[in-house]
Amino acid sequence: HGSQSGTGSIENVTVNSNGRAGVHLDEFRSGITLKCVGGDSNPVTFDITRAKLGGGSILLMDPKSEGAGLGDPAVTPAIRFTGPNAPITLTVLGGNFLAPAGVNKSAIQISADSTQNPMIQIIGLVTGNTIPLLIDDQKNAIQIPCTPLAYHSVFAYCGGKYMRFDPTGFTTVP
């Protein structure tokens, strides 16, 4: 938890049952790489709040989210953007987002109080059976569903527009 200014990286960390988030970037700015980082049994695995001063880039390499969604059932994303914010580019390379049975969870949530649309790129992420939404964009009132136990080979999203390339073909929504 805390501000990020400049560039940096965190590797091989799992945060379990801390009651808030596995990783919390508050007032984030500049760039960070999180490699093999994740959490178990946290309400949110990656919480990005109040990005500042021009925003920045977040690279998640092989992230893990297991058991998120325990606690407040309204707060159940693996990754959440909240608060007044500057532009953020999020890239997710590989990894898996899973949740226990009975938890209705989204992979990525953009809160209604966000002031900027994050640019989201996903390559090779697996989402489990209990994750019906890849994107829950409350700012733009857009929900993008995903099939149970899905592999997301190439996906990009920003402000209600997206592009997806998977075994079923190439899809764009202008």
JSON list of C-alpha atoms in Angstrom, two decimals:
[
{"chain": "A", "resi": 1, "resn": "HIS", "atom": "CA", "xyz": [0.00, 0.00, 0.00]},
{"chain": "A", "resi": 2, "resn": "GLY", "atom": "CA", "xyz": [1.29, 3.48, -0.76]},
{"chain": "A", "resi": 3, "resn": "SER", "atom": "CA", "xyz": [2.26, 5.85, -3.50]},
{"chain": "A", "resi": 4, "resn": "GLN", "atom": "CA", "xyz": [4.33, 4.69, -6.44]},
{"chain": "A", "resi": 5, "resn": "SER", "atom": "CA", "xyz": [6.47, 7.33, -8.11]},
{"chain": "A", "resi": 6, "resn": "GLY", "atom": "CA", "xyz": [9.12, 6.39, -10.61]},
{"chain": "A", "resi": 7, "resn": "THR", "atom": "CA", "xyz": [9.45, 2.87, -11.95]},
{"chain": "A", "resi": 8, "resn": "GLY", "atom": "CA", "xyz": [9.90, -0.31, -10.01]},
{"chain": "A", "resi": 9, "resn": "SER", "atom": "CA", "xyz": [9.05, -3.97, -9.76]},
{"chain": "A", "resi": 10, "resn": "ILE", "atom": "CA", "xyz": [7.82, -6.54, -7.27]},
{"chain": "A", "resi": 11, "resn": "GLU", "atom": "CA", "xyz": [8.33, -10.28, -7.79]},
{"chain": "A", "resi": 12, "resn": "ASN", "atom": "CA", "xyz": [7.11, -13.53, -6.28]},
{"chain": "A", "resi": 13, "resn": "VAL", "atom": "CA", "xyz": [4.78, -12.25, -3.55]},
{"chain": "A", "resi": 14, "resn": "THR", "atom": "CA", "xyz": [1.43, -13.67, -2.41]},
{"chain": "A", "resi": 15, "resn": "VAL", "atom": "CA", "xyz": [-0.69, -11.76, 0.12]},
{"chain": "A", "resi": 16, "resn": "ASN", "atom": "CA", "xyz": [-3.31, -13.82, 1.94]},
{"chain": "A", "resi": 17, "resn": "SER", "atom": "CA", "xyz": [-6.37, -12.75, 3.94]},
{"chain": "A", "resi": 18, "resn": "ASN", "atom": "CA", "xyz": [-5.40, -9.17, 4.79]},
{"chain": "A", "resi": 19, "resn": "GLY", "atom": "CA", "xyz": [-8.99, -7.91, 4.74]},
{"chain": "A", "resi": 20, "resn": "ARG", "atom": "CA", "xyz": [-8.49, -5.24, 2.03]},
{"chain": "A", "resi": 21, "resn": "ALA", "atom": "CA", "xyz": [-6.39, -6.11, -1.02]},
{"chain": "A", "resi": 22, "resn": "GLY", "atom": "CA", "xyz": [-3.50, -8.30, -2.04]},
{"chain": "A", "resi": 23, "resn": "VAL", "atom": "CA", "xyz": [-1.78, -5.29, -3.64]},
{"chain": "A", "resi": 24, "resn": "HIS", "atom": "CA", "xyz": [-3.06, -1.73, -3.13]},
{"chain": "A", "resi": 25, "resn": "LEU", "atom": "CA", "xyz": [-1.61, 1.05, -5.30]},
{"chain": "A", "resi": 26, "resn": "ASP", "atom": "CA", "xyz": [-2.92, 4.33, -3.90]},
{"chain": "A", "resi": 27, "resn": "GLU", "atom": "CA", "xyz": [-2.13, 7.61, -5.68]},
{"chain": "A", "resi": 28, "resn": "PHE", "atom": "CA", "xyz": [-0.23, 5.56, -8.25]},
{"chain": "A", "resi": 29, "resn": "ARG", "atom": "CA", "xyz": [1.88, 7.34, -10.87]},
{"chain": "A", "resi": 30, "resn": "SER", "atom": "CA", "xyz": [4.62, 6.36, -13.35]},
{"chain": "A", "resi": 31, "resn": "GLY", "atom": "CA", "xyz": [5.25, 2.63, -13.89]},
{"chain": "A", "resi": 32, "resn": "ILE", "atom": "CA", "xyz": [5.43, -0.68, -12.06]},
{"chain": "A", "resi": 33, "resn": "THR", "atom": "CA", "xyz": [5.91, -4.33, -13.00]},
{"chain": "A", "resi": 34, "resn": "LEU", "atom": "CA", "xyz": [4.36, -6.99, -10.77]},
{"chain": "A", "resi": 35, "resn": "LYS", "atom": "CA", "xyz": [5.73, -10.42, -11.70]},
{"chain": "A", "resi": 36, "resn": "CYS", "atom": "CA", "xyz": [4.24, -13.59, -10.19]},
{"chain": "A", "resi": 37, "resn": "VAL", "atom": "CA", "xyz": [2.32, -11.51, -7.65]},
{"chain": "A", "resi": 38, "resn": "GLY", "atom": "CA", "xyz": [-1.15, -12.29, -6.34]},
{"chain": "A", "resi": 39, "resn": "GLY", "atom": "CA", "xyz": [-3.38, -12.99, -3.41]},
{"chain": "A", "resi": 40, "resn": "ASP", "atom": "CA", "xyz": [-5.68, -15.52, -1.80]},
{"chain": "A", "resi": 41, "resn": "SER", "atom": "CA", "xyz": [-8.83, -14.76, 0.23]},
{"chain": "A", "resi": 42, "resn": "ASN", "atom": "CA", "xyz": [-8.74, -10.97, -0.16]},
{"chain": "A", "resi": 43, "resn": "PRO", "atom": "CA", "xyz": [-11.80, -8.87, -1.07]},
{"chain": "A", "resi": 44, "resn": "VAL", "atom": "CA", "xyz": [-9.81, -7.49, -4.06]},
{"chain": "A", "resi": 45, "resn": "THR", "atom": "CA", "xyz": [-6.47, -8.82, -5.35]},
{"chain": "A", "resi": 46, "resn": "PHE", "atom": "CA", "xyz": [-5.16, -5.67, -7.13]},
{"chain": "A", "resi": 47, "resn": "ASP", "atom": "CA", "xyz": [-6.70, -2.36, -5.97]},
{"chain": "A", "resi": 48, "resn": "ILE", "atom": "CA", "xyz": [-5.69, 0.77, -7.93]},
{"chain": "A", "resi": 49, "resn": "THR", "atom": "CA", "xyz": [-7.05, 3.92, -6.29]},
{"chain": "A", "resi": 50, "resn": "ARG", "atom": "CA", "xyz": [-6.76, 7.64, -7.04]},
{"chain": "A", "resi": 51, "resn": "ALA", "atom": "CA", "xyz": [-4.06, 7.48, -9.74]},
{"chain": "A", "resi": 52, "resn": "LYS", "atom": "CA", "xyz": [-2.31, 10.87, -9.91]},
{"chain": "A", "resi": 53, "resn": "LEU", "atom": "CA", "xyz": [-0.13, 13.17, -12.00]},
{"chain": "A", "resi": 54, "resn": "GLY", "atom": "CA", "xyz": [-0.46, 11.80, -15.48]},
{"chain": "A", "resi": 55, "resn": "GLY", "atom": "CA", "xyz": [-1.15, 8.22, -14.47]},
{"chain": "A", "resi": 56, "resn": "GLY", "atom": "CA", "xyz": [1.17, 5.52, -15.64]},
{"chain": "A", "resi": 57, "resn": "SER", "atom": "CA", "xyz": [1.61, 1.91, -16.66]},
{"chain": "A", "resi": 58, "resn": "ILE", "atom": "CA", "xyz": [1.05, -1.28, -14.69]},
{"chain": "A", "resi": 59, "resn": "LEU", "atom": "CA", "xyz": [2.37, -4.59, -16.03]},
{"chain": "A", "resi": 60, "resn": "LEU", "atom": "CA", "xyz": [1.06, -7.75, -14.36]},
{"chain": "A", "resi": 61, "resn": "MET", "atom": "CA", "xyz": [3.08, -10.78, -15.44]},
{"chain": "A", "resi": 62, "resn": "ASP", "atom": "CA", "xyz": [1.54, -14.13, -14.48]},
{"chain": "A", "resi": 63, "resn": "PRO", "atom": "CA", "xyz": [-0.72, -12.65, -11.76]},
{"chain": "A", "resi": 64, "resn": "LYS", "atom": "CA", "xyz": [-2.78, -14.88, -9.47]},
{"chain": "A", "resi": 65, "resn": "SER", "atom": "CA", "xyz": [-6.13, -14.14, -7.86]},
{"chain": "A", "resi": 66, "resn": "GLU", "atom": "CA", "xyz": [-7.64, -16.97, -5.85]},
{"chain": "A", "resi": 67, "resn": "GLY", "atom": "CA", "xyz": [-10.46, -16.72, -3.39]},
{"chain": "A", "resi": 68, "resn": "ALA", "atom": "CA", "xyz": [-11.03, -12.99, -3.86]},
{"chain": "A", "resi": 69, "resn": "GLY", "atom": "CA", "xyz": [-14.59, -11.96, -3.16]},
{"chain": "A", "resi": 70, "resn": "LEU", "atom": "CA", "xyz": [-14.71, -13.24, 0.38]},
{"chain": "A", "resi": 71, "resn": "GLY", "atom": "CA", "xyz": [-16.35, -10.57, 2.49]},
{"chain": "A", "resi": 72, "resn": "ASP", "atom": "CA", "xyz": [-18.60, -7.89, 0.96]},
{"chain": "A", "resi": 73, "resn": "PRO", "atom": "CA", "xyz": [-20.28, -9.60, -2.02]},
{"chain": "A", "resi": 74, "resn": "ALA", "atom": "CA", "xyz": [-20.59, -6.24, -3.82]},
{"chain": "A", "resi": 75, "resn": "VAL", "atom": "CA", "xyz": [-16.79, -5.89, -3.87]},
{"chain": "A", "resi": 76, "resn": "THR", "atom": "CA", "xyz": [-15.55, -8.91, -5.78]},
{"chain": "A", "resi": 77, "resn": "PRO", "atom": "CA", "xyz": [-13.19, -8.04, -8.64]},
{"chain": "A", "resi": 78, "resn": "ALA", "atom": "CA", "xyz": [-9.69, -9.41, -9.07]},
{"chain": "A", "resi": 79, "resn": "ILE", "atom": "CA", "xyz": [-8.56, -5.94, -10.28]},
{"chain": "A", "resi": 80, "resn": "ARG", "atom": "CA", "xyz": [-10.37, -2.72, -9.32]},
{"chain": "A", "resi": 81, "resn": "PHE", "atom": "CA", "xyz": [-9.91, 0.90, -10.43]},
{"chain": "A", "resi": 82, "resn": "THR", "atom": "CA", "xyz": [-11.53, 3.49, -8.11]},
{"chain": "A", "resi": 83, "resn": "GLY", "atom": "CA", "xyz": [-11.58, 7.18, -7.33]},
{"chain": "A", "resi": 84, "resn": "PRO", "atom": "CA", "xyz": [-10.73, 10.28, -9.31]},
{"chain": "A", "resi": 85, "resn": "ASN", "atom": "CA", "xyz": [-7.86, 9.20, -11.47]},
{"chain": "A", "resi": 86, "resn": "ALA", "atom": "CA", "xyz": [-5.40, 9.98, -14.23]},
{"chain": "A", "resi": 87, "resn": "PRO", "atom": "CA", "xyz": [-5.03, 7.68, -17.25]},
{"chain": "A", "resi": 88, "resn": "ILE", "atom": "CA", "xyz": [-3.62, 4.22, -16.53]},
{"chain": "A", "resi": 89, "resn": "THR", "atom": "CA", "xyz": [-2.48, 1.55, -18.96]},
{"chain": "A", "resi": 90, "resn": "LEU", "atom": "CA", "xyz": [-2.86, -1.95, -17.51]},
{"chain": "A", "resi": 91, "resn": "THR", "atom": "CA", "xyz": [-1.28, -4.92, -19.28]},
{"chain": "A", "resi": 92, "resn": "VAL", "atom": "CA", "xyz": [-1.98, -8.45, -18.01]},
{"chain": "A", "resi": 93, "resn": "LEU", "atom": "CA", "xyz": [0.30, -11.17, -19.41]},
{"chain": "A", "resi": 94, "resn": "GLY", "atom": "CA", "xyz": [-0.71, -14.71, -18.49]},
{"chain": "A", "resi": 95, "resn": "GLY", "atom": "CA", "xyz": [-1.94, -15.63, -15.05]},
{"chain": "A", "resi": 96, "resn": "ASN", "atom": "CA", "xyz": [-5.19, -16.93, -13.60]},
{"chain": "A", "resi": 97, "resn": "PHE", "atom": "CA", "xyz": [-8.15, -15.43, -11.76]},
{"chain": "A", "resi": 98, "resn": "LEU", "atom": "CA", "xyz": [-10.23, -17.91, -9.78]},
{"chain": "A", "resi": 99, "resn": "ALA", "atom": "CA", "xyz": [-12.89, -17.66, -7.07]},
{"chain": "A", "resi": 100, "resn": "PRO", "atom": "CA", "xyz": [-14.67, -20.11, -4.77]},
{"chain": "A", "resi": 101, "resn": "ALA", "atom": "CA", "xyz": [-18.07, -21.53, -5.73]},
{"chain": "A", "resi": 102, "resn": "GLY", "atom": "CA", "xyz": [-20.95, -19.18, -4.99]},
{"chain": "A", "resi": 103, "resn": "VAL", "atom": "CA", "xyz": [-18.91, -16.00, -5.48]},
{"chain": "A", "resi": 104, "resn": "ASN", "atom": "CA", "xyz": [-20.09, -13.91, -8.43]},
{"chain": "A", "resi": 105, "resn": "LYS", "atom": "CA", "xyz": [-16.95, -12.05, -9.43]},
{"chain": "A", "resi": 106, "resn": "SER", "atom": "CA", "xyz": [-15.54, -9.90, -12.21]},
{"chain": "A", "resi": 107, "resn": "ALA", "atom": "CA", "xyz": [-11.96, -10.07, -13.47]},
{"chain": "A", "resi": 108, "resn": "ILE", "atom": "CA", "xyz": [-11.63, -6.27, -13.82]},
{"chain": "A", "resi": 109, "resn": "GLN", "atom": "CA", "xyz": [-13.90, -3.58, -12.37]},
{"chain": "A", "resi": 110, "resn": "ILE", "atom": "CA", "xyz": [-13.88, 0.13, -13.17]},
{"chain": "A", "resi": 111, "resn": "SER", "atom": "CA", "xyz": [-15.83, 2.03, -10.50]},
{"chain": "A", "resi": 112, "resn": "ALA", "atom": "CA", "xyz": [-18.48, 4.60, -11.28]},
{"chain": "A", "resi": 113, "resn": "ASP", "atom": "CA", "xyz": [-16.35, 7.24, -9.48]},
{"chain": "A", "resi": 114, "resn": "SER", "atom": "CA", "xyz": [-13.43, 6.82, -11.92]},
{"chain": "A", "resi": 115, "resn": "THR", "atom": "CA", "xyz": [-12.85, 9.99, -13.93]},
{"chain": "A", "resi": 116, "resn": "GLN", "atom": "CA", "xyz": [-10.63, 8.51, -16.68]},
{"chain": "A", "resi": 117, "resn": "ASN", "atom": "CA", "xyz": [-10.98, 5.33, -18.71]},
{"chain": "A", "resi": 118, "resn": "PRO", "atom": "CA", "xyz": [-8.06, 2.94, -18.16]},
{"chain": "A", "resi": 119, "resn": "MET", "atom": "CA", "xyz": [-6.58, 1.25, -21.22]},
{"chain": "A", "resi": 120, "resn": "ILE", "atom": "CA", "xyz": [-6.59, -2.50, -20.55]},
{"chain": "A", "resi": 121, "resn": "GLN", "atom": "CA", "xyz": [-4.67, -5.12, -22.53]},
{"chain": "A", "resi": 122, "resn": "ILE", "atom": "CA", "xyz": [-4.87, -8.84, -21.75]},
{"chain": "A", "resi": 123, "resn": "ILE", "atom": "CA", "xyz": [-2.77, -11.57, -23.32]},
{"chain": "A", "resi": 124, "resn": "GLY", "atom": "CA", "xyz": [-3.12, -15.17, -22.15]},
{"chain": "A", "resi": 125, "resn": "LEU", "atom": "CA", "xyz": [-5.20, -14.81, -18.96]},
{"chain": "A", "resi": 126, "resn": "VAL", "atom": "CA", "xyz": [-7.29, -17.74, -17.66]},
{"chain": "A", "resi": 127, "resn": "THR", "atom": "CA", "xyz": [-10.52, -16.96, -15.76]},
{"chain": "A", "resi": 128, "resn": "GLY", "atom": "CA", "xyz": [-12.27, -19.62, -13.71]},
{"chain": "A", "resi": 129, "resn": "ASN", "atom": "CA", "xyz": [-15.83, -20.97, -13.64]},
{"chain": "A", "resi": 130, "resn": "THR", "atom": "CA", "xyz": [-17.09, -18.44, -11.09]},
{"chain": "A", "resi": 131, "resn": "ILE", "atom": "CA", "xyz": [-16.05, -15.33, -13.06]},
{"chain": "A", "resi": 132, "resn": "PRO", "atom": "CA", "xyz": [-18.94, -14.38, -15.36]},
{"chain": "A", "resi": 133, "resn": "LEU", "atom": "CA", "xyz": [-17.56, -10.93, -16.26]},
{"chain": "A", "resi": 134, "resn": "LEU", "atom": "CA", "xyz": [-14.22, -10.14, -17.83]},
{"chain": "A", "resi": 135, "resn": "ILE", "atom": "CA", "xyz": [-14.94, -6.39, -17.55]},
{"chain": "A", "resi": 136, "resn": "ASP", "atom": "CA", "xyz": [-17.42, -4.69, -15.20]},
{"chain": "A", "resi": 137, "resn": "ASP", "atom": "CA", "xyz": [-17.18, -1.03, -16.26]},
{"chain": "A", "resi": 138, "resn": "GLN", "atom": "CA", "xyz": [-19.51, 0.85, -13.92]},
{"chain": "A", "resi": 139, "resn": "LYS", "atom": "CA", "xyz": [-18.26, 4.22, -15.21]},
{"chain": "A", "resi": 140, "resn": "ASN", "atom": "CA", "xyz": [-19.53, 3.55, -18.76]},
{"chain": "A", "resi": 141, "resn": "ALA", "atom": "CA", "xyz": [-22.27, 1.02, -17.80]},
{"chain": "A", "resi": 142, "resn": "ILE", "atom": "CA", "xyz": [-20.63, -1.78, -19.84]},
{"chain": "A", "resi": 143, "resn": "GLN", "atom": "CA", "xyz": [-20.28, -5.42, -18.87]},
{"chain": "A", "resi": 144, "resn": "ILE", "atom": "CA", "xyz": [-18.31, -7.87, -20.99]},
{"chain": "A", "resi": 145, "resn": "PRO", "atom": "CA", "xyz": [-19.11, -11.47, -20.11]},
{"chain": "A", "resi": 146, "resn": "CYS", "atom": "CA", "xyz": [-16.74, -14.39, -20.31]},
{"chain": "A", "resi": 147, "resn": "THR", "atom": "CA", "xyz": [-17.49, -18.07, -20.61]},
{"chain": "A", "resi": 148, "resn": "PRO", "atom": "CA", "xyz": [-16.70, -20.40, -17.70]},
{"chain": "A", "resi": 149, "resn": "LEU", "atom": "CA", "xyz": [-13.07, -21.44, -17.54]},
{"chain": "A", "resi": 150, "resn": "ALA", "atom": "CA", "xyz": [-12.00, -19.11, -20.35]},
{"chain": "A", "resi": 151, "resn": "TYR", "atom": "CA", "xyz": [-8.63, -18.47, -21.93]},
{"chain": "A", "resi": 152, "resn": "HIS", "atom": "CA", "xyz": [-8.35, -14.86, -23.12]},
{"chain": "A", "resi": 153, "resn": "SER", "atom": "CA", "xyz": [-5.66, -14.94, -25.80]},
{"chain": "A", "resi": 154, "resn": "VAL", "atom": "CA", "xyz": [-5.74, -11.28, -26.91]},
{"chain": "A", "resi": 155, "resn": "PHE", "atom": "CA", "xyz": [-8.12, -8.62, -25.56]},
{"chain": "A", "resi": 156, "resn": "ALA", "atom": "CA", "xyz": [-8.01, -4.81, -25.38]},
{"chain": "A", "resi": 157, "resn": "TYR", "atom": "CA", "xyz": [-10.54, -2.46, -23.74]},
{"chain": "A", "resi": 158, "resn": "CYS", "atom": "CA", "xyz": [-11.01, 1.27, -23.19]},
{"chain": "A", "resi": 159, "resn": "GLY", "atom": "CA", "xyz": [-14.15, 3.30, -22.43]},
{"chain": "A", "resi": 160, "resn": "GLY", "atom": "CA", "xyz": [-16.72, 0.81, -23.70]},
{"chain": "A", "resi": 161, "resn": "LYS", "atom": "CA", "xyz": [-14.80, -0.15, -26.83]},
{"chain": "A", "resi": 162, "resn": "TYR", "atom": "CA", "xyz": [-12.98, -3.45, -27.13]},
{"chain": "A", "resi": 163, "resn": "MET", "atom": "CA", "xyz": [-11.19, -5.85, -29.42]},
{"chain": "A", "resi": 164, "resn": "ARG", "atom": "CA", "xyz": [-10.93, -9.59, -28.85]},
{"chain": "A", "resi": 165, "resn": "PHE", "atom": "CA", "xyz": [-9.07, -12.29, -30.73]},
{"chain": "A", "resi": 166, "resn": "ASP", "atom": "CA", "xyz": [-9.64, -15.86, -29.59]},
{"chain": "A", "resi": 167, "resn": "PRO", "atom": "CA", "xyz": [-10.37, -19.31, -31.06]},
{"chain": "A", "resi": 168, "resn": "THR", "atom": "CA", "xyz": [-13.83, -18.10, -32.17]},
{"chain": "A", "resi": 169, "resn": "GLY", "atom": "CA", "xyz": [-12.32, -15.30, -34.27]},
{"chain": "A", "resi": 170, "resn": "PHE", "atom": "CA", "xyz": [-11.73, -11.56, -34.19]},
{"chain": "A", "resi": 171, "resn": "THR", "atom": "CA", "xyz": [-14.32, -9.24, -32.61]},
{"chain": "A", "resi": 172, "resn": "THR", "atom": "CA", "xyz": [-14.41, -5.47, -32.29]},
{"chain": "A", "resi": 173, "resn": "VAL", "atom": "CA", "xyz": [-16.97, -3.21, -30.68]},
{"chain": "A", "resi": 174, "resn": "PRO", "atom": "CA", "xyz": [-16.61, 0.38, -31.91]}
]
